PDB file of C-alpha atoms (C1' of nucleotides) in Angstrom:
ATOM      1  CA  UNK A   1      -9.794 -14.815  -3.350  1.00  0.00           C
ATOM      2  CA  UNK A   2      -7.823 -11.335  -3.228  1.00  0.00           C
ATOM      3  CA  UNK A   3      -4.187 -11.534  -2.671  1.00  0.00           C
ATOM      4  CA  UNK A   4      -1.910  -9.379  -4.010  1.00  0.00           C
ATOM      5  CA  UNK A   5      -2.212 -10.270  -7.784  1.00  0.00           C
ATOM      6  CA  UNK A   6      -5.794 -10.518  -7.783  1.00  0.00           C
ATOM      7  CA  UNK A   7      -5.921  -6.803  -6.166  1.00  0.00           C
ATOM      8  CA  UNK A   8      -3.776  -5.703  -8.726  1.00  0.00           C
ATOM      9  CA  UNK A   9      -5.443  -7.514 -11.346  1.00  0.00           C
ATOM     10  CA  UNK A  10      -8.657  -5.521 -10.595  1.00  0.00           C
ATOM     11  CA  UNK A  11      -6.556  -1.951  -9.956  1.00  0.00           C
ATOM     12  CA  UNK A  12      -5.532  -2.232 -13.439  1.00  0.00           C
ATOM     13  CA  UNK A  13      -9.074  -3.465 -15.040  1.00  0.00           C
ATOM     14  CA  UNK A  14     -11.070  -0.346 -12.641  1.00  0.00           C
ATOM     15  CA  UNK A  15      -8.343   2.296 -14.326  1.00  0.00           C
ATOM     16  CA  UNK A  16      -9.650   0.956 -17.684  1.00  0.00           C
ATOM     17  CA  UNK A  17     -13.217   1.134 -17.085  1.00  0.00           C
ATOM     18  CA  UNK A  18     -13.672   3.811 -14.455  1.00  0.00           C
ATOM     19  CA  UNK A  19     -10.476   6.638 -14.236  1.00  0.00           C
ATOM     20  CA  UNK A  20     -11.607   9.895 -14.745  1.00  0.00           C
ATOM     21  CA  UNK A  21     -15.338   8.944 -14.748  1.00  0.00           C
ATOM     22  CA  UNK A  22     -17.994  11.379 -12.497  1.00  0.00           C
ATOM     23  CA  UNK A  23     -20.244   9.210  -9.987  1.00  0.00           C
ATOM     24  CA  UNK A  24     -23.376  10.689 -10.162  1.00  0.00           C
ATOM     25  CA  UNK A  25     -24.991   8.121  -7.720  1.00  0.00           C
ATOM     26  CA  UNK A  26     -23.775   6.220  -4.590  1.00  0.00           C
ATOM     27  CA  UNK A  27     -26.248   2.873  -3.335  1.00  0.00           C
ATOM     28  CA  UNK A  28     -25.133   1.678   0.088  1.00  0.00           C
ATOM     29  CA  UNK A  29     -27.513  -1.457   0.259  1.00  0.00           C
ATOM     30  CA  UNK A  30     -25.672  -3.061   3.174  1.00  0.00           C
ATOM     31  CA  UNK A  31     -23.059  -1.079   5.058  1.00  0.00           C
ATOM     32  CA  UNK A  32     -22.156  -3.754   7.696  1.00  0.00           C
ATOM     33  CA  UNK A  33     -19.195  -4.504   6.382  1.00  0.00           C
ATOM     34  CA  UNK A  34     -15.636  -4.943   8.465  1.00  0.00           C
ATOM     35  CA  UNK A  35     -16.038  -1.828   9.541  1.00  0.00           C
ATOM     36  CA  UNK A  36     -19.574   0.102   8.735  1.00  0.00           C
ATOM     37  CA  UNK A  37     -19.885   1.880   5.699  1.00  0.00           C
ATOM     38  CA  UNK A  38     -20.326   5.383   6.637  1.00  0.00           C
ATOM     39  CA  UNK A  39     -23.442   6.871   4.767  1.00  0.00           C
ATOM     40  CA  UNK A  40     -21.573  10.452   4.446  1.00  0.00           C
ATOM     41  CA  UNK A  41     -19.503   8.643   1.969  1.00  0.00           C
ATOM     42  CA  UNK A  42     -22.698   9.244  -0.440  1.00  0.00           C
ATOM     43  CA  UNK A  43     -22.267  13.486  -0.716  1.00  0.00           C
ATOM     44  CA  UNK A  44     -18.219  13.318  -0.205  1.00  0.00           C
ATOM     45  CA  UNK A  45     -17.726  12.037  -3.578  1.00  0.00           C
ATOM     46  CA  UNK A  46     -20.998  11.731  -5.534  1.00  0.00           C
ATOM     47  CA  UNK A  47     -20.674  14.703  -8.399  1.00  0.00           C
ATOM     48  CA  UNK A  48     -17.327  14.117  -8.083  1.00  0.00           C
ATOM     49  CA  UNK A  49     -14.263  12.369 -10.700  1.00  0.00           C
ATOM     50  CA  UNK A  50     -12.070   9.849  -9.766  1.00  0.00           C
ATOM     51  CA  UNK A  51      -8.891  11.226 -10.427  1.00  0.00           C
ATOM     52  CA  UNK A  52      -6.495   8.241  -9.513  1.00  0.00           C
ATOM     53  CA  UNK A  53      -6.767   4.719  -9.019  1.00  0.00           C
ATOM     54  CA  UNK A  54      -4.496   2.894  -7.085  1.00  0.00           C
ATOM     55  CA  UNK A  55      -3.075   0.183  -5.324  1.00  0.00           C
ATOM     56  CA  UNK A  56      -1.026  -0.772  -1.669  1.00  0.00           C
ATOM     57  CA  UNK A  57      -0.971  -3.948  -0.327  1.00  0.00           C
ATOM     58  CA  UNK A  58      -4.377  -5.507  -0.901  1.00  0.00           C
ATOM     59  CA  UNK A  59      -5.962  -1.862  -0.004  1.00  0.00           C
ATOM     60  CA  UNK A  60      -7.361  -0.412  -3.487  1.00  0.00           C
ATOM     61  CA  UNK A  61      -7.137   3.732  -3.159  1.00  0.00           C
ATOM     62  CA  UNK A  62      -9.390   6.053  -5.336  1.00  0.00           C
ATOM     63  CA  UNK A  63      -8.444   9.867  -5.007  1.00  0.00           C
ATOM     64  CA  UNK A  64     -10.996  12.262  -5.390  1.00  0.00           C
ATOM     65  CA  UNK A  65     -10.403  15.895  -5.299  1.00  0.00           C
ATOM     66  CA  UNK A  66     -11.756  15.944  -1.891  1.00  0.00           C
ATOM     67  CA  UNK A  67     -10.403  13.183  -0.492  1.00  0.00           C
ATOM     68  CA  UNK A  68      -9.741   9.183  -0.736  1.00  0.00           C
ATOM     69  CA  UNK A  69     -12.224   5.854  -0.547  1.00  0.00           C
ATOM     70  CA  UNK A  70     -10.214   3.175   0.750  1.00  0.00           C
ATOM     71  CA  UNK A  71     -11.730  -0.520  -0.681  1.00  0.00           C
ATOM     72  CA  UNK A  72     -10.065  -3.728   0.870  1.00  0.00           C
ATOM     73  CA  UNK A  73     -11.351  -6.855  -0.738  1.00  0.00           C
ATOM     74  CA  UNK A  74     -11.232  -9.112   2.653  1.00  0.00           C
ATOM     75  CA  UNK A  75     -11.215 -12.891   2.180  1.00  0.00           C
ATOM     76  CA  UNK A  76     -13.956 -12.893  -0.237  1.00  0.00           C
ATOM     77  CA  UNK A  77     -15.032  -9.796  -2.017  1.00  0.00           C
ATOM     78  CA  UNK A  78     -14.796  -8.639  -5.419  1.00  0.00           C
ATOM     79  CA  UNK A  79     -15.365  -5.384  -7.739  1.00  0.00           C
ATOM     80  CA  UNK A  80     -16.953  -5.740 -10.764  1.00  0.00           C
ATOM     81  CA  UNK A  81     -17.741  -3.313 -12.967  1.00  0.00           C
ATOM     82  CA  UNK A  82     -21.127  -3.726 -14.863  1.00  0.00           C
ATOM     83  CA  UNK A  83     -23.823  -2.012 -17.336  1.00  0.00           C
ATOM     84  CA  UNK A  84     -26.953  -0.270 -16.124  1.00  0.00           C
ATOM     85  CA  UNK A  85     -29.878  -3.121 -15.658  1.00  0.00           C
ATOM     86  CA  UNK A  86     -27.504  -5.912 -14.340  1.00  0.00           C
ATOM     87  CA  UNK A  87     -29.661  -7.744 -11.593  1.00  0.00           C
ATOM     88  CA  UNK A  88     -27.849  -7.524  -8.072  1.00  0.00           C
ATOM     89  CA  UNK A  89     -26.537 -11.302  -6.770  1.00  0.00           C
ATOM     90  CA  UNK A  90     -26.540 -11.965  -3.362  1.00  0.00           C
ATOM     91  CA  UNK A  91     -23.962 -10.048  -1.061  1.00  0.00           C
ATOM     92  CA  UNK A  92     -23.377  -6.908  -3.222  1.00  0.00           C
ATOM     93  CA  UNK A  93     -23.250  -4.841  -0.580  1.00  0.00           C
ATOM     94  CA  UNK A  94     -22.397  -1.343  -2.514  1.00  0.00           C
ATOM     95  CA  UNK A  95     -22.155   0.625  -5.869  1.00  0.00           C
ATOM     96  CA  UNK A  96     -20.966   3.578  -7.600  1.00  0.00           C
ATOM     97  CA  UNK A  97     -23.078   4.602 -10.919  1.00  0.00           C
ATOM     98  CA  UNK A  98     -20.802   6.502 -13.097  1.00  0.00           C
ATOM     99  CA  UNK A  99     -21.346   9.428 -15.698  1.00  0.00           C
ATOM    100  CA  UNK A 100     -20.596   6.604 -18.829  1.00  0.00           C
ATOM    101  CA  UNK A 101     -23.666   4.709 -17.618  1.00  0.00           C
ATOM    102  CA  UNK A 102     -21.173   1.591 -15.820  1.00  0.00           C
ATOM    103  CA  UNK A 103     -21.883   0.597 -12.743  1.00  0.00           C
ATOM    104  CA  UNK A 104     -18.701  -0.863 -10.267  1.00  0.00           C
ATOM    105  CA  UNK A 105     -20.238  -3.828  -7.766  1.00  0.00           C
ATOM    106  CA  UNK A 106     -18.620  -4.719  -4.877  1.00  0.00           C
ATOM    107  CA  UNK A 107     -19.510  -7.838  -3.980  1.00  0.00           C
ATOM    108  CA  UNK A 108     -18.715 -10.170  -0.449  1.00  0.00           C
ATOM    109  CA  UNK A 109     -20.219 -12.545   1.176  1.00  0.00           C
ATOM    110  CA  UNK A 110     -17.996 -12.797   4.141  1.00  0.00           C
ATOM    111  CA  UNK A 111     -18.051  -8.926   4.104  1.00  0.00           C
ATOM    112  CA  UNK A 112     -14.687  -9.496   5.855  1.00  0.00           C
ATOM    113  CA  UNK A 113     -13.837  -6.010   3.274  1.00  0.00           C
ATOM    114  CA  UNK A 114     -13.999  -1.978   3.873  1.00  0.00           C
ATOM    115  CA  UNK A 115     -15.129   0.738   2.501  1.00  0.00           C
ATOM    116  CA  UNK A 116     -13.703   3.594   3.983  1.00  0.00           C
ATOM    117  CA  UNK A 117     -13.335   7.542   3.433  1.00  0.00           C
ATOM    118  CA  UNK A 118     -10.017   9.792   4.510  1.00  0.00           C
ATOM    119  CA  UNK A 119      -9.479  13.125   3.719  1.00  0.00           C
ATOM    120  CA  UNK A 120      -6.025  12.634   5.400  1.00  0.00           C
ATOM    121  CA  UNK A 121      -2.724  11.900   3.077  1.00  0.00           C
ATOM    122  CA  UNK A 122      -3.609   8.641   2.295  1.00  0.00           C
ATOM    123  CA  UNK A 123      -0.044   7.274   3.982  1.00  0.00           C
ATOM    124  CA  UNK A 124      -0.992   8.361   7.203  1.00  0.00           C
ATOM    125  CA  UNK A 125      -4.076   6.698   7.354  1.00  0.00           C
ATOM    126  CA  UNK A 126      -4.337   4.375  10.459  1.00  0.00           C
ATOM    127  CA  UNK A 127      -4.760   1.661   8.112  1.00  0.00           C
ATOM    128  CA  UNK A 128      -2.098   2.086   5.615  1.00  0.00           C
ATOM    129  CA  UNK A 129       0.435   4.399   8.159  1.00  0.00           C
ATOM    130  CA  UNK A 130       2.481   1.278   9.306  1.00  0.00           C
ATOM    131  CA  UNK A 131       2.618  -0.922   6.014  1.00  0.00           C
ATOM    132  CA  UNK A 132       5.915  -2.443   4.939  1.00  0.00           C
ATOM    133  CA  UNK A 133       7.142  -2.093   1.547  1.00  0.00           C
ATOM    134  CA  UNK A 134       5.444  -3.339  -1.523  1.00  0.00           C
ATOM    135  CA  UNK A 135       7.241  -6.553  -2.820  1.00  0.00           C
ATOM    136  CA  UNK A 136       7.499  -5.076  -6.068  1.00  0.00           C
ATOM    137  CA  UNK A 137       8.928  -1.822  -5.654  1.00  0.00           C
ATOM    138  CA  UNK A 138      12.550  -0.656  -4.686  1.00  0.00           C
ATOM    139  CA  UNK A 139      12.159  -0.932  -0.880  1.00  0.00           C
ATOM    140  CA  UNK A 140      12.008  -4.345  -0.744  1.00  0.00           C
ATOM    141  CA  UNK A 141      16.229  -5.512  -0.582  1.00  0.00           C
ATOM    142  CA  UNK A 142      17.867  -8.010   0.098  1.00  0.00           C
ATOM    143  CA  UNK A 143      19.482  -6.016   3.035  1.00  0.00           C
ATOM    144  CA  UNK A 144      16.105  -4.799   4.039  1.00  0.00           C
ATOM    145  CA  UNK A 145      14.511  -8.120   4.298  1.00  0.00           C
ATOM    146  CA  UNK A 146      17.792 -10.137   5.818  1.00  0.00           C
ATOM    147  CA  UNK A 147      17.625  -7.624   8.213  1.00  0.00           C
ATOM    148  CA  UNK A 148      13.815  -8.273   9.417  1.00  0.00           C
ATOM    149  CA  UNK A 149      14.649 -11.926   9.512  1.00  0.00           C
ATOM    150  CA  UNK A 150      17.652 -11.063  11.882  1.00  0.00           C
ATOM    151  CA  UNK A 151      15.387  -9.068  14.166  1.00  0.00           C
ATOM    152  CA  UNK A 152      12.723 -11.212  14.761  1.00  0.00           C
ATOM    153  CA  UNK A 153      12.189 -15.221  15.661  1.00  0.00           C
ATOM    154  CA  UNK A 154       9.052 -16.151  14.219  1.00  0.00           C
ATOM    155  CA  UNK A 155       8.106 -19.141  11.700  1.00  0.00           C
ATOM    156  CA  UNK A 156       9.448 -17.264   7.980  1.00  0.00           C
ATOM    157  CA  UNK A 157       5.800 -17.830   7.143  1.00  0.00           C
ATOM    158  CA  UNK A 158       4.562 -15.800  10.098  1.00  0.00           C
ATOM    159  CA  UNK A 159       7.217 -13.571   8.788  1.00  0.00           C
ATOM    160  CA  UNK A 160       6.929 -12.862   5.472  1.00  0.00           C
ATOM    161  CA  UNK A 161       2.606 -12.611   5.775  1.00  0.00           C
ATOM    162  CA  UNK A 162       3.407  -9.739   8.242  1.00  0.00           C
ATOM    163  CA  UNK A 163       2.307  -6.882   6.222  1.00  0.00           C
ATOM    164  CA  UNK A 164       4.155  -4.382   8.405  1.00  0.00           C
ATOM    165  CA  UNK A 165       7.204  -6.583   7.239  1.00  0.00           C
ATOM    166  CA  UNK A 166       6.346  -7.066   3.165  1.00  0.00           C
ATOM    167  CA  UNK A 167       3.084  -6.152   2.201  1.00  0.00           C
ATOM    168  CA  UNK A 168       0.795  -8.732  -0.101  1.00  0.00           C
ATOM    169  CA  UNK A 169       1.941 -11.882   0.771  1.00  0.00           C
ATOM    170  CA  UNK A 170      -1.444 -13.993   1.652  1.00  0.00           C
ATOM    171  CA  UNK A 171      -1.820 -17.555   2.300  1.00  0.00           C
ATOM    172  CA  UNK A 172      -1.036 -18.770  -1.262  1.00  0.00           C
ATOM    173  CA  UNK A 173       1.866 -17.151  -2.076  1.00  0.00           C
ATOM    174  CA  UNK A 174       3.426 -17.879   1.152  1.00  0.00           C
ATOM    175  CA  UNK A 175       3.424 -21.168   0.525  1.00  0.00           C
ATOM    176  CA  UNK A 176       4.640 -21.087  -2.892  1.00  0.00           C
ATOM    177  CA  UNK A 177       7.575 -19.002  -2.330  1.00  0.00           C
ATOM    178  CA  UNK A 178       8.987 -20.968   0.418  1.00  0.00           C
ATOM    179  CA  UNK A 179       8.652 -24.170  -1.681  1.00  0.00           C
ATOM    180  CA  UNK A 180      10.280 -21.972  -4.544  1.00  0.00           C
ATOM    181  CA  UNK A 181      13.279 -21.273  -2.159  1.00  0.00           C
ATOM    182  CA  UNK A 182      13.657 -24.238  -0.713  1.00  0.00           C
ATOM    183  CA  UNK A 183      12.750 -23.330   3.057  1.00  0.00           C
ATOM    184  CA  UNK A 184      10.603 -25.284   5.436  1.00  0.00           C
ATOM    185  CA  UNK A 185       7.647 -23.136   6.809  1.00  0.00           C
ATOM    186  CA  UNK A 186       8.008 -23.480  10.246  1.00  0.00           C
ATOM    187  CA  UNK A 187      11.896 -22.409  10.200  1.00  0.00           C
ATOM    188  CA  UNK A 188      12.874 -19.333  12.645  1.00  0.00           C
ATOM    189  CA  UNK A 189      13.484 -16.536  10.430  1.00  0.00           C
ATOM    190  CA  UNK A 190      16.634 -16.015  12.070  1.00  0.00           C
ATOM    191  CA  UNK A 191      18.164 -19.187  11.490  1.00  0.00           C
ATOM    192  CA  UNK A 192      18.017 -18.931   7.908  1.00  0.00           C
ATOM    193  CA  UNK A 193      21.083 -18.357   5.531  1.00  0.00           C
ATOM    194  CA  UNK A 194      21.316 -15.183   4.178  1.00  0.00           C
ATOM    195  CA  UNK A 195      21.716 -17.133   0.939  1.00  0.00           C
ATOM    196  CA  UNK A 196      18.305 -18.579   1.328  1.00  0.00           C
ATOM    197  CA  UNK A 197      17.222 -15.155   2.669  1.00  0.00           C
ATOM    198  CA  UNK A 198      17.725 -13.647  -0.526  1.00  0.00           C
ATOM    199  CA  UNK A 199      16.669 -16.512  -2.775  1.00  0.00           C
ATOM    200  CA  UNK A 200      13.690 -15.864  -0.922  1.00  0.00           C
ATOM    201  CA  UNK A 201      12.919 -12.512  -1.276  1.00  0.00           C
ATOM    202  CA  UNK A 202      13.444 -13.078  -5.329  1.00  0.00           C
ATOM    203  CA  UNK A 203      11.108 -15.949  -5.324  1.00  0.00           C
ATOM    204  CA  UNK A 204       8.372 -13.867  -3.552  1.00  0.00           C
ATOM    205  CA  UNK A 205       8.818 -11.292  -6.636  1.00  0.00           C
ATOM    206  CA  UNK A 206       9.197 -14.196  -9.006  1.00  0.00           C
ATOM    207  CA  UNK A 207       5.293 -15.761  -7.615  1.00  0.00           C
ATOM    208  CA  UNK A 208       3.891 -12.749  -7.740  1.00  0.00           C
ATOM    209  CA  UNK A 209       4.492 -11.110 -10.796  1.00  0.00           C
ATOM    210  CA  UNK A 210       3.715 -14.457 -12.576  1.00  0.00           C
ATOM    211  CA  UNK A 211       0.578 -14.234 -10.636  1.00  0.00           C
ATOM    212  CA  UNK A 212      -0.241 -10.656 -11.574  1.00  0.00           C
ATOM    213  CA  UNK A 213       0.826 -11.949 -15.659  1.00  0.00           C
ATOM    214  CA  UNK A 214      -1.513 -14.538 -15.391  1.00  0.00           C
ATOM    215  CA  UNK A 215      -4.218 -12.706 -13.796  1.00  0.00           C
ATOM    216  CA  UNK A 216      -3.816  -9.964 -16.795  1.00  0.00           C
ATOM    217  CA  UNK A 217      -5.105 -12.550 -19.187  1.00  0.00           C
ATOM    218  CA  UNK A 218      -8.360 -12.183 -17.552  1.00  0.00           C
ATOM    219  CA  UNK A 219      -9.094  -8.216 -17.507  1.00  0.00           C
ATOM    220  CA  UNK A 220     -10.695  -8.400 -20.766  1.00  0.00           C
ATOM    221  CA  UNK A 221     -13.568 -10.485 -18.965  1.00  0.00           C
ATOM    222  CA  UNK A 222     -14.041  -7.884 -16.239  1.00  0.00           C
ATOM    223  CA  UNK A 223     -16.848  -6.579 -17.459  1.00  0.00           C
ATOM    224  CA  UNK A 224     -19.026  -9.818 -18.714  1.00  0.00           C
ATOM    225  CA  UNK A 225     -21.028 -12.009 -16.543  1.00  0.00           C
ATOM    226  CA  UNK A 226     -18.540 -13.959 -14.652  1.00  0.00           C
ATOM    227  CA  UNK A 227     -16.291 -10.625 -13.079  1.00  0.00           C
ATOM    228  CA  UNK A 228     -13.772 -12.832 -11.324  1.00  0.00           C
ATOM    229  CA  UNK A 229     -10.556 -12.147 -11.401  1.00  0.00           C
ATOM    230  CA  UNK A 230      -8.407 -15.374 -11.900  1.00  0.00           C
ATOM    231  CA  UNK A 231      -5.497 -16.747 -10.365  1.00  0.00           C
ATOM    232  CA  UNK A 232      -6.374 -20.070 -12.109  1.00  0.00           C
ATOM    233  CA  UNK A 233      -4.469 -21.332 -14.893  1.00  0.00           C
ATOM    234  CA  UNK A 234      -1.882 -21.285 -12.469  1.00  0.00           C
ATOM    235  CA  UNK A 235       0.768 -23.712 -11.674  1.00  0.00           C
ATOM    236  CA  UNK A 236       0.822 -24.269  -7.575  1.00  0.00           C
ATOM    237  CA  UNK A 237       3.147 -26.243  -6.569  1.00  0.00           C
ATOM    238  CA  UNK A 238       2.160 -26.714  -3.463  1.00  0.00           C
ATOM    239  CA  UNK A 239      -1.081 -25.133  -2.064  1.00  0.00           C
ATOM    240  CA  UNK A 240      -3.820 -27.388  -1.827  1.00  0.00           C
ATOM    241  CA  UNK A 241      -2.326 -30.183  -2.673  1.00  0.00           C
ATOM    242  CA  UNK A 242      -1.724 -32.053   0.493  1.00  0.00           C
ATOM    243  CA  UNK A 243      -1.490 -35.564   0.031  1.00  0.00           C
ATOM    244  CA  UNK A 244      -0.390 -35.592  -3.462  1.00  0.00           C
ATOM    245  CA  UNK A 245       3.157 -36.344  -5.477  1.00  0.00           C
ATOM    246  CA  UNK A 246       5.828 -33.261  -5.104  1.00  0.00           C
ATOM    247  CA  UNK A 247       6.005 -32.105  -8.551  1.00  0.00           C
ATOM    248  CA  UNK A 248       9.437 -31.629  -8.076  1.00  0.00           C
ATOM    249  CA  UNK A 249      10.748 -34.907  -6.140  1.00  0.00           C
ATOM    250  CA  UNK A 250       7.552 -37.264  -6.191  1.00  0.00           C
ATOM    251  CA  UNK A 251       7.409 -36.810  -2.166  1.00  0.00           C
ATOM    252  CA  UNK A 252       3.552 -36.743  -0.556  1.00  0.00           C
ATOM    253  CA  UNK A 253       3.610 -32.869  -0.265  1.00  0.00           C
ATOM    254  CA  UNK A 254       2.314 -32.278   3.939  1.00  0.00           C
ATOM    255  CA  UNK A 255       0.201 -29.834   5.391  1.00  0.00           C
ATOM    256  CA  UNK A 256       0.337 -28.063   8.951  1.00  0.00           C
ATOM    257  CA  UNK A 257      -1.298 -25.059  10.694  1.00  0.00           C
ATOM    258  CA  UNK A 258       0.969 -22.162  11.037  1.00  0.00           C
ATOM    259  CA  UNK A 259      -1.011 -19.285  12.549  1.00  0.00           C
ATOM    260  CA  UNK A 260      -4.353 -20.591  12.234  1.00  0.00           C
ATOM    261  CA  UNK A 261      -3.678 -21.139   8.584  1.00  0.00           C
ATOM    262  CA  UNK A 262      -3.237 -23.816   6.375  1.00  0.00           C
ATOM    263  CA  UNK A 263       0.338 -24.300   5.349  1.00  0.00           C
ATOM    264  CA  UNK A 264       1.682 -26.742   2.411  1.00  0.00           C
ATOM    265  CA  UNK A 265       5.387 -27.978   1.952  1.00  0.00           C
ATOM    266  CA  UNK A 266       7.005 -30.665   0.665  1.00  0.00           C
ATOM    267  CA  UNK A 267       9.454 -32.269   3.727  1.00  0.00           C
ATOM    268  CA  UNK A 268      12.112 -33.340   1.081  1.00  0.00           C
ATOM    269  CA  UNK A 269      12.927 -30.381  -0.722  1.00  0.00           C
ATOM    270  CA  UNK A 270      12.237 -27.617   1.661  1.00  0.00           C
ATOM    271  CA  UNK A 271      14.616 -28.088   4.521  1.00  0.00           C
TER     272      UNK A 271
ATOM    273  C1'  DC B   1     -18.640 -30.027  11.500  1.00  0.00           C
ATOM    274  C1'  DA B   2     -14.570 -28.031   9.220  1.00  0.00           C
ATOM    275  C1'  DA B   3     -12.511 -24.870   6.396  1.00  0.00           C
ATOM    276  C1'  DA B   4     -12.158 -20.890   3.203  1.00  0.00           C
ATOM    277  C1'  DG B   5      -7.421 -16.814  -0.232  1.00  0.00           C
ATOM    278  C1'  DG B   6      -7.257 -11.237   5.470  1.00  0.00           C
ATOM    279  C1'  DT B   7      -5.906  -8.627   9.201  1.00  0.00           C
ATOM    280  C1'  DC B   8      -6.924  -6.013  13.466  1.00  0.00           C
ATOM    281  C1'  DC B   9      -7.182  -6.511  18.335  1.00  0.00           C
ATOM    282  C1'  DT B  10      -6.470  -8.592  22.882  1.00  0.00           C
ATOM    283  C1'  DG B  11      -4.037 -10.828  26.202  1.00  0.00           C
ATOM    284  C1'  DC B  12      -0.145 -13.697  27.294  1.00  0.00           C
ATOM    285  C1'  DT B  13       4.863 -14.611  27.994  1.00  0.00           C
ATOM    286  C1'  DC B  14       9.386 -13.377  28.203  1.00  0.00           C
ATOM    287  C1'  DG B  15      13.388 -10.631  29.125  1.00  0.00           C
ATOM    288  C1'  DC B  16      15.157  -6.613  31.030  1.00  0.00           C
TER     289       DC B  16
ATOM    290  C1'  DT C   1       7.211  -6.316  40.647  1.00  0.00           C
ATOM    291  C1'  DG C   2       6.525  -3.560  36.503  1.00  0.00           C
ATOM    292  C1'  DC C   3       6.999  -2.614  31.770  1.00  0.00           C
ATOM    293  C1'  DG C   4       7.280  -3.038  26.805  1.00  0.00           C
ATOM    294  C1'  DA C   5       8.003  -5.906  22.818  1.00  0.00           C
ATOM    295  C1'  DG C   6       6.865  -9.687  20.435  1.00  0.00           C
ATOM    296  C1'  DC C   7       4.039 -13.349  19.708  1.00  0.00           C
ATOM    297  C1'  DA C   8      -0.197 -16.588  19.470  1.00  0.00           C
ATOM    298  C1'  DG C   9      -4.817 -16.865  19.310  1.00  0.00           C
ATOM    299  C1'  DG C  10      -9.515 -14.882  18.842  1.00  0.00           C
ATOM    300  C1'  DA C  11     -12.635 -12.310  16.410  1.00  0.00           C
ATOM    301  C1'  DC C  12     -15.174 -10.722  12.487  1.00  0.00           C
ATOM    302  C1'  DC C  13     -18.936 -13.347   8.750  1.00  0.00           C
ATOM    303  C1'  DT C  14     -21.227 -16.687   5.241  1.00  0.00           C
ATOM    304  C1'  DT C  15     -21.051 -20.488   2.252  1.00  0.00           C
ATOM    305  C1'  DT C  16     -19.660 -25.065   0.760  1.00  0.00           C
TER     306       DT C  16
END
DNA sequence: CAAAGGTCCTGCTCGC
DNA sequence: TGCGAGCAGGACCTTT
C-alpha cells in the first residue's frame, strides 16, 4: 500500500488528529516487527507531547522533546487513528493512547514496517543518514538527477526506486512515470537523452503530487471504520494492467521483472 | 503455487 | 592477486 503519497496522505491526516497531543499510554502487543520494537520505547515518550509530525521518504518522524519515533509503513501497514473501545483486527501490532481519548493503530500484516526510537538528529540516523532528496522539494534538479543517470548504468527503473538516488518512488509510480515520459523500463540510465532525463524527473513530480491530491480526498475518512488511505480513484496508466489496450495507442501494454519486481510498459510508446 | 505497493544486507562481478 | 564500487538477488513475513 504505502508509497510516497499514501505516507504523506497519512502525515497530513496524524497532524490533524494527533499534533500536540500527550500519550499517556503505550501497548506494544507484538513487537516483531522488521526490526523488534524496543519495549523502552514505552517510558521514552509516554507523558510526553508530540511536538512535530513529519515526513521523509516513506519514513513518518514524530519529535518528542526527548527524542524521535521513527514509523515506516513496509509493504503493508497502516496508521489509523481511532476512538477508545474500537476492537483490535488482526495484525495491529502497536498503539499510542493519547490525552484527547484517540487512539493511533498501526496495523501490518506483513510487519515488513518499524518502529524505532533515536535520540540522535534525526538526519543522521542510520536509516535516514544516506537518503536522496525528496522528489518534491528543491534538491531534486534537473542537473542533479541528469547527473545520477550519467554516473551510473542501471535499468532507469532500478534507478529512479533507489532511494539514495530520489527518495519515494515505489513500484507504482515507477511505472507510471516512465510511461508518462515516454522511456522503456529496462533502458540504461545513461543512455537516455537529457531531454527525456528531464521530462522525466517532471513527470515523477507530476505522478506524485496528483497522487498525494487524490489521496487528500480521503483524510476526512481517517478516522471511521475503513482507515485506508486511498490511492484509488486513480487513473494508472499502466500498472496492473498487463494484457490490456494502451490507453494512449491501443497497444497490449507488457509486463517484465525488473529487480524482482513487477514492471508495466507499453512497447509502442515508451521507447 | 505465485504474487503483493519496501528496502536492507550479502555476495558476486568487473575494472583498476 | 587484491580491492572497492556497483549491481543482482535473497531475505524478511502473511494473506489472497
Amino acid at each position: 500500500m504505502p508509497e510516497l503519497p499514501e505516507v504523506e496522505t497519512t502525515c497530513r491526516a496524524l497532524r490533524g488528529l494527533i499534533s500536540g497531543e500527550r500519550i499517556v499510554n503505550v501497548n506494544i502487543r507484538n513487537p516483531r516487527l522488521r526490526w523488534p520494537v524496543e519495549a523502552c520505547i514505552e517510558e521514552k515518550i509516554k507523558g510526553r507531547r508530540i511536538e512535530e509530525i513529519k515526513r521523509r521518504g516513506k519514513y513518518l518522524l514524530f519529535r518528542f522533546d526527548t527524542g524521535t519515533a521513527i514509523i515506516h509503513l513496509g509493504m503493508s501497514g497502516s496508521l489509523r487513528v481511532v476512538e477508545q473501545g474500537t476492537p483490535y483486527k488482526k495484525h495491529d501490532h502497536f498503539e499510542w493512547n493519547f490525552e484527547n481519548s484517540r487512539i493511533m493503530r498501526y496495523h501490518d500484516p506483513r510487519r515488513f514496517g518499524c518502529l524505532l526510537w533515536t535520540e540522535e538528529p534525526e538526519e543522521s540516523h542510520y536509516l535516514l543518514r544516506h537518503l536522496g532528496p525528496e522528489p518534491l522539494e528543491d534538491g531534486f534538479t534537473d542537473d542533479y538527477f541528469y547527473g545520477m543517470c550519467q554516473r551510473r548504468s542501471v535499468m532507469i527503473k532500478s534507478l529512479i526506486m533507489d532511494a539514495k538516488v530520489v527518495v519515494g518512488v515505489g513500484n507504482i509510480y515507477a511505472s507510471e512515470s516512465l510511461f508518462r515520459s515516454g522511456i522503456h523500463p529496462m533502458r540504461k540510465c545513461n543512455r537516455i537523452s537529457e531531454r527525456r532525463v528531464k521530462l522525466l524527473r517532471l513527470e515523477i513530480q507530476n505522478v506524485l503530487n496528483d497522487a498525494i491530491a487524490s489521496g487528500g480526498s480521503t483524510l476526512r475518512d481517517f478516522l471511521s471504520a475503513n482507515g485506508n488511505p486511498g490511492y484509488f480513484q486513480q487513473r494508472l496508466y499502466v500498472y496492473g494492467r498487463e494484457g490490456e489496450a494502451c490507453h494512449k495507442c491501443g497497444h497490449i501494454i507488457q509486463q517484465c521483472i525488473i529487480g524482482q519486481r513487477s514492471t508495466f510498459y507499453c512497447k509502442c510508446c515508451q521507447g
